[in-house]
PDB file of C-alpha atoms in Angstrom:
ATOM      1  CA  MET A   1       7.254  -4.345 -23.409  1.00 45.00           C
ATOM      2  CA  THR A   2       9.934  -3.563 -25.980  1.00 48.00           C
ATOM      3  CA  ARG A   3       8.933  -1.375 -28.889  1.00 55.00           C
ATOM      4  CA  THR A   4      10.809   0.776 -31.311  1.00 60.00           C
ATOM      5  CA  ILE A   5      10.296   4.492 -30.845  1.00 63.00           C
ATOM      6  CA  GLU A   6      10.497   6.372 -34.124  1.00 65.00           C
ATOM      7  CA  ASN A   7      12.435   9.608 -34.533  1.00 66.00           C
ATOM      8  CA  ARG A   8      10.409  12.622 -33.421  1.00 68.00           C
ATOM      9  CA  ALA A   9       7.873  10.457 -31.646  1.00 75.00           C
ATOM     10  CA  TYR A  10       5.653  12.225 -29.137  1.00 83.00           C
ATOM     11  CA  GLY A  11       6.543  11.602 -25.517  1.00 86.00           C
ATOM     12  CA  VAL A  12       6.125  13.271 -22.165  1.00 90.00           C
ATOM     13  CA  ASP A  13       8.156  13.297 -18.992  1.00 93.00           C
ATOM     14  CA  VAL A  14       6.491  13.060 -15.594  1.00 96.00           C
ATOM     15  CA  SER A  15       7.670  13.458 -12.025  1.00 96.00           C
ATOM     16  CA  SER A  16       6.101  13.546  -8.569  1.00 96.00           C
ATOM     17  CA  PHE A  17       4.551  16.886  -9.565  1.00 96.00           C
ATOM     18  CA  ASN A  18       2.347  15.059 -12.079  1.00 95.00           C
ATOM     19  CA  ASN A  19      -0.607  12.725 -11.645  1.00 92.00           C
ATOM     20  CA  ALA A  20       0.149   9.095 -10.850  1.00 96.00           C
ATOM     21  CA  ASN A  21      -2.267   8.100 -13.655  1.00 96.00           C
ATOM     22  CA  THR A  22      -0.739   8.789 -17.078  1.00 95.00           C
ATOM     23  CA  THR A  23      -3.916   8.192 -19.118  1.00 95.00           C
ATOM     24  CA  GLU A  24      -4.278  11.880 -20.018  1.00 95.00           C
ATOM     25  CA  TYR A  25      -0.913  11.723 -21.847  1.00 93.00           C
ATOM     26  CA  THR A  26      -1.490   8.385 -23.524  1.00 90.00           C
ATOM     27  CA  ASN A  27      -4.969   9.505 -24.638  1.00 93.00           C
ATOM     28  CA  ALA A  28      -3.307  12.628 -26.121  1.00 93.00           C
ATOM     29  CA  GLY A  29      -1.170  10.358 -28.307  1.00 91.00           C
ATOM     30  CA  ALA A  30       2.017   9.873 -26.295  1.00 92.00           C
ATOM     31  CA  ASP A  31       4.191   7.076 -27.731  1.00 89.00           C
ATOM     32  CA  PHE A  32       6.237   6.941 -24.545  1.00 91.00           C
ATOM     33  CA  VAL A  33       6.267   8.301 -21.028  1.00 95.00           C
ATOM     34  CA  LEU A  34       9.581   9.129 -19.329  1.00 95.00           C
ATOM     35  CA  VAL A  35       9.125   8.757 -15.585  1.00 98.00           C
ATOM     36  CA  LYS A  36      11.481  10.463 -13.146  1.00 98.00           C
ATOM     37  CA  VAL A  37      12.737   7.652 -10.955  1.00 98.00           C
ATOM     38  CA  SER A  38      15.519   9.326  -8.994  1.00 98.00           C
ATOM     39  CA  GLU A  39      17.651  12.367  -8.289  1.00 98.00           C
ATOM     40  CA  GLY A  40      21.144  12.516  -6.832  1.00 98.00           C
ATOM     41  CA  LEU A  41      21.775   9.732  -4.349  1.00 98.00           C
ATOM     42  CA  ASP A  42      18.911  10.356  -1.946  1.00 97.00           C
ATOM     43  CA  TYR A  43      15.636  10.862  -3.819  1.00 98.00           C
ATOM     44  CA  ARG A  44      13.225   8.440  -5.443  1.00 98.00           C
ATOM     45  CA  ASN A  45       9.950   9.615  -6.978  1.00 98.00           C
ATOM     46  CA  PRO A  46       7.162   8.233  -4.734  1.00 98.00           C
ATOM     47  CA  LYS A  47       4.747   8.166  -7.702  1.00 98.00           C
ATOM     48  CA  ALA A  48       7.124   6.437 -10.129  1.00 98.00           C
ATOM     49  CA  LYS A  49       5.781   2.890  -9.704  1.00 98.00           C
ATOM     50  CA  ALA A  50       2.181   4.021 -10.217  1.00 98.00           C
ATOM     51  CA  GLN A  51       3.213   6.147 -13.241  1.00 98.00           C
ATOM     52  CA  VAL A  52       5.084   3.222 -14.816  1.00 98.00           C
ATOM     53  CA  ASP A  53       2.201   0.821 -14.128  1.00 98.00           C
ATOM     54  CA  SER A  54      -0.340   3.253 -15.566  1.00 97.00           C
ATOM     55  CA  THR A  55       1.807   3.750 -18.694  1.00 96.00           C
ATOM     56  CA  LYS A  56       2.042  -0.029 -19.220  1.00 96.00           C
ATOM     57  CA  GLN A  57      -1.714  -0.459 -18.647  1.00 97.00           C
ATOM     58  CA  ASN A  58      -2.280   2.074 -21.441  1.00 95.00           C
ATOM     59  CA  ASN A  59      -0.098   0.007 -23.783  1.00 93.00           C
ATOM     60  CA  VAL A  60       2.526   2.765 -24.012  1.00 92.00           C
ATOM     61  CA  VAL A  61       6.276   2.363 -23.529  1.00 90.00           C
ATOM     62  CA  PRO A  62       7.548   3.497 -20.120  1.00 95.00           C
ATOM     63  CA  MET A  63      11.073   4.889 -19.841  1.00 96.00           C
ATOM     64  CA  ALA A  64      12.946   6.425 -16.950  1.00 98.00           C
ATOM     65  CA  TYR A  65      15.070   9.443 -16.150  1.00 98.00           C
ATOM     66  CA  HIS A  66      17.402  10.475 -13.363  1.00 98.00           C
ATOM     67  CA  TYR A  67      18.031  14.104 -12.407  1.00 98.00           C
ATOM     68  CA  ALA A  68      21.801  14.451 -12.114  1.00 98.00           C
ATOM     69  CA  ARG A  69      23.485  16.127  -9.170  1.00 98.00           C
ATOM     70  CA  PHE A  70      26.999  14.930  -9.995  1.00 98.00           C
ATOM     71  CA  SER A  71      28.052  18.219 -11.679  1.00 97.00           C
ATOM     72  CA  ASN A  72      31.419  17.286 -13.253  1.00 97.00           C
ATOM     73  CA  ASP A  73      32.501  14.563 -10.844  1.00 98.00           C
ATOM     74  CA  PRO A  74      32.859  11.206 -12.683  1.00 98.00           C
ATOM     75  CA  ASN A  75      33.072   9.158  -9.452  1.00 98.00           C
ATOM     76  CA  LEU A  76      29.821  10.622  -8.204  1.00 98.00           C
ATOM     77  CA  ALA A  77      28.328  10.118 -11.690  1.00 98.00           C
ATOM     78  CA  VAL A  78      29.043   6.378 -11.433  1.00 98.00           C
ATOM     79  CA  GLN A  79      27.364   6.270  -7.996  1.00 98.00           C
ATOM     80  CA  GLU A  80      24.351   8.146  -9.359  1.00 98.00           C
ATOM     81  CA  GLY A  81      24.238   5.824 -12.385  1.00 98.00           C
ATOM     82  CA  ASN A  82      24.035   2.814 -10.078  1.00 98.00           C
ATOM     83  CA  TYR A  83      21.337   4.561  -8.009  1.00 98.00           C
ATOM     84  CA  ALA A  84      19.365   5.357 -11.166  1.00 98.00           C
ATOM     85  CA  VAL A  85      19.576   1.705 -12.297  1.00 98.00           C
ATOM     86  CA  SER A  86      18.374   0.370  -8.945  1.00 98.00           C
ATOM     87  CA  SER A  87      15.616   2.999  -8.860  1.00 98.00           C
ATOM     88  CA  ALA A  88      14.452   2.076 -12.370  1.00 98.00           C
ATOM     89  CA  LYS A  89      14.384  -1.637 -11.541  1.00 98.00           C
ATOM     90  CA  LEU A  90      12.377  -0.967  -8.348  1.00 98.00           C
ATOM     91  CA  VAL A  91       9.543   0.611 -10.326  1.00 98.00           C
ATOM     92  CA  GLY A  92       9.471  -1.905 -13.178  1.00 98.00           C
ATOM     93  CA  ILE A  93      11.657  -0.278 -15.836  1.00 98.00           C
ATOM     94  CA  ALA A  94      13.539  -3.289 -17.110  1.00 95.00           C
ATOM     95  CA  PRO A  95      16.992  -3.386 -18.675  1.00 97.00           C
ATOM     96  CA  ASP A  96      16.845  -2.775 -22.431  1.00 95.00           C
ATOM     97  CA  SER A  97      14.637   0.238 -21.730  1.00 96.00           C
ATOM     98  CA  TYR A  98      15.768   3.843 -22.066  1.00 96.00           C
ATOM     99  CA  LEU A  99      17.207   5.529 -18.984  1.00 98.00           C
ATOM    100  CA  ALA A 100      17.972   9.202 -19.385  1.00 98.00           C
ATOM    101  CA  CYS A 101      20.400  11.471 -17.591  1.00 98.00           C
ATOM    102  CA  ASP A 102      18.682  14.804 -16.972  1.00 97.00           C
ATOM    103  CA  TYR A 103      21.639  17.207 -16.861  1.00 98.00           C
ATOM    104  CA  GLU A 104      20.571  20.735 -15.989  1.00 96.00           C
ATOM    105  CA  GLN A 105      21.776  23.666 -13.874  1.00 95.00           C
ATOM    106  CA  GLY A 106      20.266  23.796 -10.420  1.00 93.00           C
ATOM    107  CA  SER A 107      18.858  21.604  -7.651  1.00 92.00           C
ATOM    108  CA  GLY A 108      22.373  20.687  -6.569  1.00 93.00           C
ATOM    109  CA  ASN A 109      23.859  20.227 -10.058  1.00 96.00           C
ATOM    110  CA  GLU A 110      26.513  22.721 -11.173  1.00 95.00           C
ATOM    111  CA  THR A 111      27.007  22.836 -14.945  1.00 95.00           C
ATOM    112  CA  GLY A 112      29.216  25.903 -15.100  1.00 93.00           C
ATOM    113  CA  GLY A 113      32.443  23.913 -14.897  1.00 91.00           C
ATOM    114  CA  ASN A 114      34.800  22.894 -17.643  1.00 95.00           C
ATOM    115  CA  ARG A 115      33.071  21.523 -20.761  1.00 97.00           C
ATOM    116  CA  GLU A 116      35.307  18.445 -21.020  1.00 98.00           C
ATOM    117  CA  ASP A 117      34.977  17.656 -17.303  1.00 98.00           C
ATOM    118  CA  ASN A 118      31.200  17.882 -17.582  1.00 98.00           C
ATOM    119  CA  THR A 119      31.299  15.566 -20.579  1.00 98.00           C
ATOM    120  CA  THR A 120      33.558  13.046 -18.823  1.00 98.00           C
ATOM    121  CA  ALA A 121      31.142  12.897 -15.885  1.00 98.00           C
ATOM    122  CA  ILE A 122      28.115  12.498 -18.144  1.00 98.00           C
ATOM    123  CA  LEU A 123      29.856   9.688 -20.011  1.00 98.00           C
ATOM    124  CA  ALA A 124      30.678   7.995 -16.695  1.00 98.00           C
ATOM    125  CA  PHE A 125      26.940   8.048 -15.855  1.00 98.00           C
ATOM    126  CA  LEU A 126      25.941   6.771 -19.307  1.00 98.00           C
ATOM    127  CA  ASN A 127      28.585   4.028 -19.262  1.00 98.00           C
ATOM    128  CA  THR A 128      27.258   2.856 -15.886  1.00 98.00           C
ATOM    129  CA  ILE A 129      23.663   2.539 -17.037  1.00 98.00           C
ATOM    130  CA  VAL A 130      24.696   0.897 -20.333  1.00 98.00           C
ATOM    131  CA  SER A 131      26.771  -1.680 -18.463  1.00 98.00           C
ATOM    132  CA  ALA A 132      23.598  -2.510 -16.518  1.00 98.00           C
ATOM    133  CA  GLY A 133      21.743  -3.130 -19.787  1.00 98.00           C
ATOM    134  CA  TYR A 134      19.879   0.165 -20.247  1.00 98.00           C
ATOM    135  CA  LYS A 135      19.766   2.317 -23.386  1.00 97.00           C
ATOM    136  CA  PRO A 136      21.241   5.789 -22.776  1.00 98.00           C
ATOM    137  CA  LEU A 137      19.686   9.200 -23.285  1.00 96.00           C
ATOM    138  CA  LEU A 138      21.088  12.584 -22.378  1.00 97.00           C
ATOM    139  CA  TYR A 139      18.466  15.217 -21.662  1.00 95.00           C
ATOM    140  CA  SER A 140      19.493  18.848 -21.502  1.00 95.00           C
ATOM    141  CA  GLY A 141      18.822  22.249 -22.989  1.00 93.00           C
ATOM    142  CA  ALA A 142      20.251  23.314 -26.329  1.00 93.00           C
ATOM    143  CA  ALA A 143      22.390  26.132 -24.892  1.00 93.00           C
ATOM    144  CA  LEU A 144      23.937  23.829 -22.305  1.00 95.00           C
ATOM    145  CA  MET A 145      24.603  21.175 -24.954  1.00 95.00           C
ATOM    146  CA  LYS A 146      26.263  23.766 -27.212  1.00 95.00           C
ATOM    147  CA  ASN A 147      28.360  25.502 -24.559  1.00 95.00           C
ATOM    148  CA  LYS A 148      29.016  23.201 -21.637  1.00 97.00           C
ATOM    149  CA  ILE A 149      28.832  19.631 -23.040  1.00 98.00           C
ATOM    150  CA  ASN A 150      30.954  18.156 -25.805  1.00 98.00           C
ATOM    151  CA  THR A 151      28.051  16.463 -27.555  1.00 97.00           C
ATOM    152  CA  ALA A 152      30.291  15.220 -30.392  1.00 97.00           C
ATOM    153  CA  ARG A 153      32.247  13.175 -27.843  1.00 98.00           C
ATOM    154  CA  ILE A 154      29.026  11.759 -26.415  1.00 98.00           C
ATOM    155  CA  LEU A 155      27.569  11.004 -29.846  1.00 97.00           C
ATOM    156  CA  THR A 156      30.747   9.205 -30.903  1.00 98.00           C
ATOM    157  CA  LYS A 157      30.107   6.660 -28.159  1.00 98.00           C
ATOM    158  CA  TYR A 158      26.301   6.755 -28.069  1.00 97.00           C
ATOM    159  CA  PRO A 159      24.831   7.893 -31.421  1.00 95.00           C
ATOM    160  CA  ASN A 160      21.243   9.157 -31.295  1.00 89.00           C
ATOM    161  CA  CYS A 161      21.174   9.587 -27.522  1.00 94.00           C
ATOM    162  CA  LEU A 162      20.353  13.294 -27.297  1.00 92.00           C
ATOM    163  CA  TRP A 163      16.991  14.480 -26.017  1.00 86.00           C
ATOM    164  CA  VAL A 164      16.946  18.275 -26.338  1.00 87.00           C
ATOM    165  CA  ALA A 165      14.576  20.204 -24.088  1.00 79.00           C
ATOM    166  CA  ALA A 166      11.847  22.074 -25.929  1.00 67.00           C
ATOM    167  CA  TYR A 167       9.159  24.087 -24.209  1.00 59.00           C
TER     168      TYR A 167
END
């Protein structure tokens, strides 16, 4: 199902910590559900397929995200991008859907490195998923985007791809 998502649309992200049934979110007005499909090179969300199927059954757009562990290594970012693409396809997130890179500090991802190196690695991931037909998103916190990621460089290549964490 391909639909346009308007700016500032309401969406939620879910992982294995959430229910496999996404009806509570869609009933609350979610326009999309971002499902964690993978992390690093060795984790796939065991509930992802059920979460994607439930989202589709509720006539809401499913999207995917991958939790990055590539830090500032562009070669590892390409490998993780390919892993994210295969993970998304396995659970029914088709090309032309959004696939986000969740870039945060922790769980094996080190963001304290050089700003430009971090950005180069993120772009390597985004380029990989785009070459597989997915639409790119970069998810991170505002402080990290301001201090450790050159968002201008990312937006030059992929306008409107930022998803800023808000709690």
